[in-house]
RNA sequence: GCGCCCGUUGUCUAGGGGCUAUGAUGGAUCCCUGCCACGGAUCCGGCCCGGGUUCGAGUCCCGGCGGGCGCACCA
């Protein structure tokens, strides 16, 4: 545990030092917890992750939309967030300790039936059952509501809230989407954008934020299509690392690799469409560059599920800082959301299913970007006796190529500048550095995870070649200038390796 | 929100009433340097914020903000 914490501190220290993230923000005013700034490298990394996420969903036939981050109060009344996205809090009148009223009652009187009680009824219940403050046995005060949404105002007098999830704002445009999809379901849409949660006590740095970037994909689907989902056939033989709730209940946390079709047959997933979504969530995380060994899919225990959810699986990433970190939820939201918005807006949000008019169901994949971002840095961290480096997969590394003259001599700096411009033009994120010793420059790039460094030396001037160095092995290979950009692009895409390029080349560089 | 501990250059850190706040690392400029933190010169940068005690406060006290751990919370 202590070593985990030390590790987290080391990683966070590196992140602050090198410009991945800073905070809590605003630092010069002392900071406000749960708010962080992304530095240049963190923003590059986040952009790379988002672009992988985006192309994964696009490949799965999802279409991207963007909605406002603030919506008027009525939306959140309809969605249930105003009522439901709250904690009923009560305080001890003597010692001031605050408690979740419902949890407290359940704890003290396990048989009490308090599901869905109003705040006043909860307070009544506390009196009735004689529940006292567990800390000092003092009298408990009235039950108050603590809403986790950030409130704001539109114009002079319209109450509004920052969205606590992007999903709801996607549902609000369902009619428009239906037209866009030519009145045919399934319709698959996703959104990447900011969401806000007024966490009571954010902890664990960038893992629990009050403002964060959410990715939420919605599959609008008819009930009959959930069990008969054609795309399932494309992925049925894929293997997934699963931790079903039944295994967890038996006290084990052992992951079993299942073929998707076997997991379905054995009842771990209820429908083909839901299984397909769980697989998609997993593949999105693979596309971000997480290794299979550090990923698992964990099913929620029935007791931890949200009340509306028929089933819930999470994608979790293993870290050295915080153990397994929940990064993504896959939810069957049924037709709760569309049904509520139909009711509150009086708009018809149903579709034709044969002769029937039905409100479609929604399957959702939801995650924040900052968690995978941190997990990636955590997973990438490596050190040995002589250096610290980040082993990012090349395609997500913030800076992809470093370009150096062997020494800061004009005859080497000039060509380096030309190469830098050329590599930059190819779309790769590139950094030119001609100061200090060559070793120091390599180490600087190692520490921010740059996978490849190009060095211009005196042989370069003679035979028009440069060396390319591999971050992880520190090995180098000599490449002819005309081939350089093409090879770098292949290296970054993982379609070539330094080791393979070295084969058949003379040992000297 | 509660309890315990903590807050010193960009990062890591010494110092717990007394002259100009310690060291490492880093960064900048220059010299050196024909491939992995070489060396030399010069320079840059810090006591979280606000009150109080004191002749004098990184240092002691109070409050705020922030962090760690535990509790609670994480729809």
PDB file of C-alpha atoms in Angstrom, chain A residues 268-426:
ATOM      1  CA  UNK A 268     -22.827 -13.629 -18.213  1.00  0.00           C
ATOM      2  CA  UNK A 269     -24.391 -11.302 -20.784  1.00  0.00           C
ATOM      3  CA  UNK A 270     -28.129 -11.188 -21.247  1.00  0.00           C
ATOM      4  CA  UNK A 271     -28.309 -10.141 -24.889  1.00  0.00           C
ATOM      5  CA  UNK A 272     -26.157 -10.169 -28.005  1.00  0.00           C
ATOM      6  CA  UNK A 273     -26.361  -6.399 -28.342  1.00  0.00           C
ATOM      7  CA  UNK A 274     -25.195  -5.843 -24.772  1.00  0.00           C
ATOM      8  CA  UNK A 275     -22.358  -8.325 -25.224  1.00  0.00           C
ATOM      9  CA  UNK A 276     -21.399  -6.477 -28.398  1.00  0.00           C
ATOM     10  CA  UNK A 277     -21.257  -3.200 -26.454  1.00  0.00           C
ATOM     11  CA  UNK A 278     -19.078  -4.689 -23.730  1.00  0.00           C
ATOM     12  CA  UNK A 279     -16.733  -5.978 -26.391  1.00  0.00           C
ATOM     13  CA  UNK A 280     -16.707  -2.578 -28.091  1.00  0.00           C
ATOM     14  CA  UNK A 281     -15.816  -0.880 -24.812  1.00  0.00           C
ATOM     15  CA  UNK A 282     -12.948  -3.313 -24.399  1.00  0.00           C
ATOM     16  CA  UNK A 283     -11.753  -2.737 -27.973  1.00  0.00           C
ATOM     17  CA  UNK A 284     -11.846   1.031 -27.475  1.00  0.00           C
ATOM     18  CA  UNK A 285      -9.473   0.616 -24.548  1.00  0.00           C
ATOM     19  CA  UNK A 286      -7.256  -1.684 -26.611  1.00  0.00           C
ATOM     20  CA  UNK A 287      -7.157   0.913 -29.368  1.00  0.00           C
ATOM     21  CA  UNK A 288      -5.993   3.486 -26.832  1.00  0.00           C
ATOM     22  CA  UNK A 289      -2.955   1.262 -26.439  1.00  0.00           C
ATOM     23  CA  UNK A 290      -3.610  -0.527 -23.149  1.00  0.00           C
ATOM     24  CA  UNK A 291      -2.051  -3.969 -22.991  1.00  0.00           C
ATOM     25  CA  UNK A 292      -4.469  -6.884 -22.549  1.00  0.00           C
ATOM     26  CA  UNK A 293      -2.708  -7.861 -19.296  1.00  0.00           C
ATOM     27  CA  UNK A 294      -3.652  -4.568 -17.673  1.00  0.00           C
ATOM     28  CA  UNK A 295      -7.318  -4.697 -18.655  1.00  0.00           C
ATOM     29  CA  UNK A 296     -10.238  -6.609 -17.229  1.00  0.00           C
ATOM     30  CA  UNK A 297     -14.006  -6.494 -17.483  1.00  0.00           C
ATOM     31  CA  UNK A 298     -15.710  -6.631 -14.119  1.00  0.00           C
ATOM     32  CA  UNK A 299     -19.412  -7.171 -13.645  1.00  0.00           C
ATOM     33  CA  UNK A 300     -21.136  -5.105 -10.984  1.00  0.00           C
ATOM     34  CA  UNK A 301     -22.512  -7.033  -8.070  1.00  0.00           C
ATOM     35  CA  UNK A 302     -26.318  -6.810  -7.968  1.00  0.00           C
ATOM     36  CA  UNK A 303     -25.965  -4.643  -4.865  1.00  0.00           C
ATOM     37  CA  UNK A 304     -23.778  -2.009  -6.555  1.00  0.00           C
ATOM     38  CA  UNK A 305     -25.901  -1.585  -9.664  1.00  0.00           C
ATOM     39  CA  UNK A 306     -27.883   1.565 -10.268  1.00  0.00           C
ATOM     40  CA  UNK A 307     -31.577   0.792  -9.705  1.00  0.00           C
ATOM     41  CA  UNK A 308     -32.507   1.168 -13.393  1.00  0.00           C
ATOM     42  CA  UNK A 309     -29.721  -1.072 -14.662  1.00  0.00           C
ATOM     43  CA  UNK A 310     -30.516  -4.624 -15.645  1.00  0.00           C
ATOM     44  CA  UNK A 311     -26.821  -5.335 -15.879  1.00  0.00           C
ATOM     45  CA  UNK A 312     -23.569  -3.404 -15.646  1.00  0.00           C
ATOM     46  CA  UNK A 313     -19.989  -4.197 -16.603  1.00  0.00           C
ATOM     47  CA  UNK A 314     -16.944  -1.988 -16.110  1.00  0.00           C
ATOM     48  CA  UNK A 315     -13.677  -1.801 -17.963  1.00  0.00           C
ATOM     49  CA  UNK A 316     -10.918  -1.627 -15.358  1.00  0.00           C
ATOM     50  CA  UNK A 317      -7.253  -0.799 -15.864  1.00  0.00           C
ATOM     51  CA  UNK A 318      -4.549  -2.086 -13.584  1.00  0.00           C
ATOM     52  CA  UNK A 319      -2.232   0.575 -12.195  1.00  0.00           C
ATOM     53  CA  UNK A 320       0.760   0.558  -9.914  1.00  0.00           C
ATOM     54  CA  UNK A 321      -0.565   3.700  -8.210  1.00  0.00           C
ATOM     55  CA  UNK A 322      -4.107   2.715  -7.284  1.00  0.00           C
ATOM     56  CA  UNK A 323      -4.566  -0.946  -8.182  1.00  0.00           C
ATOM     57  CA  UNK A 324      -7.493  -1.690 -10.488  1.00  0.00           C
ATOM     58  CA  UNK A 325      -9.133   1.560 -11.583  1.00  0.00           C
ATOM     59  CA  UNK A 326     -12.711   1.690 -12.886  1.00  0.00           C
ATOM     60  CA  UNK A 327     -12.492   3.473 -16.192  1.00  0.00           C
ATOM     61  CA  UNK A 328     -15.631   2.701 -18.168  1.00  0.00           C
ATOM     62  CA  UNK A 329     -19.172   1.545 -17.564  1.00  0.00           C
ATOM     63  CA  UNK A 330     -21.418  -0.297 -20.000  1.00  0.00           C
ATOM     64  CA  UNK A 331     -25.059   0.143 -19.050  1.00  0.00           C
ATOM     65  CA  UNK A 332     -28.413  -1.088 -20.200  1.00  0.00           C
ATOM     66  CA  UNK A 333     -30.486   2.043 -19.533  1.00  0.00           C
ATOM     67  CA  UNK A 334     -33.675   0.562 -20.940  1.00  0.00           C
ATOM     68  CA  UNK A 335     -36.113   3.217 -22.124  1.00  0.00           C
ATOM     69  CA  UNK A 336     -36.115   5.126 -18.856  1.00  0.00           C
ATOM     70  CA  UNK A 337     -34.476   8.280 -20.237  1.00  0.00           C
ATOM     71  CA  UNK A 338     -36.405   8.621 -23.464  1.00  0.00           C
ATOM     72  CA  UNK A 339     -39.609   7.749 -21.631  1.00  0.00           C
ATOM     73  CA  UNK A 340     -39.046  10.500 -19.091  1.00  0.00           C
ATOM     74  CA  UNK A 341     -38.160  13.107 -21.712  1.00  0.00           C
ATOM     75  CA  UNK A 342     -41.233  12.129 -23.695  1.00  0.00           C
ATOM     76  CA  UNK A 343     -43.342  12.624 -20.591  1.00  0.00           C
ATOM     77  CA  UNK A 344     -41.822  15.960 -19.590  1.00  0.00           C
ATOM     78  CA  UNK A 345     -41.427  17.506 -23.042  1.00  0.00           C
ATOM     79  CA  UNK A 346     -44.730  16.188 -24.412  1.00  0.00           C
ATOM     80  CA  UNK A 347     -42.849  15.342 -27.585  1.00  0.00           C
ATOM     81  CA  UNK A 348     -43.364  11.971 -29.147  1.00  0.00           C
ATOM     82  CA  UNK A 349     -40.125  10.063 -28.764  1.00  0.00           C
ATOM     83  CA  UNK A 350     -41.421   6.700 -29.810  1.00  0.00           C
ATOM     84  CA  UNK A 351     -40.785   4.805 -33.007  1.00  0.00           C
ATOM     85  CA  UNK A 352     -42.765   2.287 -35.004  1.00  0.00           C
ATOM     86  CA  UNK A 353     -41.979  -1.332 -34.324  1.00  0.00           C
ATOM     87  CA  UNK A 354     -44.328  -3.189 -36.633  1.00  0.00           C
ATOM     88  CA  UNK A 355     -47.777  -1.968 -35.644  1.00  0.00           C
ATOM     89  CA  UNK A 356     -46.700  -0.873 -32.238  1.00  0.00           C
ATOM     90  CA  UNK A 357     -45.434   2.511 -31.152  1.00  0.00           C
ATOM     91  CA  UNK A 358     -42.592   2.016 -28.657  1.00  0.00           C
ATOM     92  CA  UNK A 359     -39.997   4.080 -26.868  1.00  0.00           C
ATOM     93  CA  UNK A 360     -36.690   2.475 -27.789  1.00  0.00           C
ATOM     94  CA  UNK A 361     -34.098   1.191 -25.373  1.00  0.00           C
ATOM     95  CA  UNK A 362     -30.615   2.572 -24.885  1.00  0.00           C
ATOM     96  CA  UNK A 363     -27.359   0.738 -24.389  1.00  0.00           C
ATOM     97  CA  UNK A 364     -24.591   3.006 -23.220  1.00  0.00           C
ATOM     98  CA  UNK A 365     -20.797   2.981 -23.054  1.00  0.00           C
ATOM     99  CA  UNK A 366     -19.614   5.733 -20.712  1.00  0.00           C
ATOM    100  CA  UNK A 367     -16.192   6.808 -19.531  1.00  0.00           C
ATOM    101  CA  UNK A 368     -14.036   9.767 -18.649  1.00  0.00           C
ATOM    102  CA  UNK A 369     -10.879  10.528 -20.621  1.00  0.00           C
ATOM    103  CA  UNK A 370      -8.752  11.694 -17.689  1.00  0.00           C
ATOM    104  CA  UNK A 371      -8.714   8.292 -16.006  1.00  0.00           C
ATOM    105  CA  UNK A 372      -7.279   6.402 -18.971  1.00  0.00           C
ATOM    106  CA  UNK A 373      -4.929   9.351 -19.409  1.00  0.00           C
ATOM    107  CA  UNK A 374      -3.511   8.894 -15.927  1.00  0.00           C
ATOM    108  CA  UNK A 375      -3.541   5.109 -16.198  1.00  0.00           C
ATOM    109  CA  UNK A 376      -1.478   5.367 -19.358  1.00  0.00           C
ATOM    110  CA  UNK A 377       1.214   7.432 -17.656  1.00  0.00           C
ATOM    111  CA  UNK A 378       1.155   5.037 -14.705  1.00  0.00           C
ATOM    112  CA  UNK A 379       1.466   2.003 -16.978  1.00  0.00           C
ATOM    113  CA  UNK A 380       4.206   3.627 -19.033  1.00  0.00           C
ATOM    114  CA  UNK A 381       6.470   4.565 -16.118  1.00  0.00           C
ATOM    115  CA  UNK A 382       9.780   2.723 -16.084  1.00  0.00           C
ATOM    116  CA  UNK A 383      13.067   3.285 -14.340  1.00  0.00           C
ATOM    117  CA  UNK A 384      16.403   1.567 -13.956  1.00  0.00           C
ATOM    118  CA  UNK A 385      19.704   2.537 -12.406  1.00  0.00           C
ATOM    119  CA  UNK A 386      20.483   5.130 -15.037  1.00  0.00           C
ATOM    120  CA  UNK A 387      17.259   6.604 -16.331  1.00  0.00           C
ATOM    121  CA  UNK A 388      13.528   7.181 -16.009  1.00  0.00           C
ATOM    122  CA  UNK A 389      11.388   6.792 -19.061  1.00  0.00           C
ATOM    123  CA  UNK A 390       7.781   6.464 -20.205  1.00  0.00           C
ATOM    124  CA  UNK A 391       7.068   3.503 -22.444  1.00  0.00           C
ATOM    125  CA  UNK A 392       4.032   4.884 -24.232  1.00  0.00           C
ATOM    126  CA  UNK A 393       2.892   2.952 -27.256  1.00  0.00           C
ATOM    127  CA  UNK A 394       4.365   5.102 -30.060  1.00  0.00           C
ATOM    128  CA  UNK A 395       1.002   6.070 -31.541  1.00  0.00           C
ATOM    129  CA  UNK A 396      -0.175   7.749 -28.353  1.00  0.00           C
ATOM    130  CA  UNK A 397       3.138   9.281 -27.228  1.00  0.00           C
ATOM    131  CA  UNK A 398       2.732  13.062 -26.828  1.00  0.00           C
ATOM    132  CA  UNK A 399       5.911  13.835 -28.766  1.00  0.00           C
ATOM    133  CA  UNK A 400       6.616  11.217 -31.388  1.00  0.00           C
ATOM    134  CA  UNK A 401       9.984  12.219 -32.803  1.00  0.00           C
ATOM    135  CA  UNK A 402      12.959  14.135 -31.398  1.00  0.00           C
ATOM    136  CA  UNK A 403      15.428  15.636 -33.869  1.00  0.00           C
ATOM    137  CA  UNK A 404      18.956  16.501 -32.746  1.00  0.00           C
ATOM    138  CA  UNK A 405      22.222  17.621 -34.247  1.00  0.00           C
ATOM    139  CA  UNK A 406      24.927  15.491 -32.629  1.00  0.00           C
ATOM    140  CA  UNK A 407      26.482  18.747 -31.466  1.00  0.00           C
ATOM    141  CA  UNK A 408      25.403  22.348 -31.633  1.00  0.00           C
ATOM    142  CA  UNK A 409      27.568  23.096 -34.651  1.00  0.00           C
ATOM    143  CA  UNK A 410      26.040  25.148 -37.475  1.00  0.00           C
ATOM    144  CA  UNK A 411      26.878  22.485 -40.087  1.00  0.00           C
ATOM    145  CA  UNK A 412      24.782  19.968 -38.102  1.00  0.00           C
ATOM    146  CA  UNK A 413      22.097  22.331 -36.824  1.00  0.00           C
ATOM    147  CA  UNK A 414      21.159  23.429 -40.352  1.00  0.00           C
ATOM    148  CA  UNK A 415      20.314  19.959 -41.683  1.00  0.00           C
ATOM    149  CA  UNK A 416      18.575  19.132 -38.379  1.00  0.00           C
ATOM    150  CA  UNK A 417      16.285  22.087 -38.862  1.00  0.00           C
ATOM    151  CA  UNK A 418      15.463  20.868 -42.385  1.00  0.00           C
ATOM    152  CA  UNK A 419      14.695  17.373 -41.121  1.00  0.00           C
ATOM    153  CA  UNK A 420      12.616  18.785 -38.307  1.00  0.00           C
ATOM    154  CA  UNK A 421      10.506  20.757 -40.773  1.00  0.00           C
ATOM    155  CA  UNK A 422      10.080  17.743 -43.017  1.00  0.00           C
ATOM    156  CA  UNK A 423       9.035  15.413 -40.184  1.00  0.00           C
ATOM    157  CA  UNK A 424       6.685  18.048 -38.806  1.00  0.00           C
ATOM    158  CA  UNK A 425       5.076  18.379 -42.257  1.00  0.00           C
ATOM    159  CA  UNK A 426       4.315  14.662 -42.214  1.00  0.00           C
TER     160      UNK A 426
END
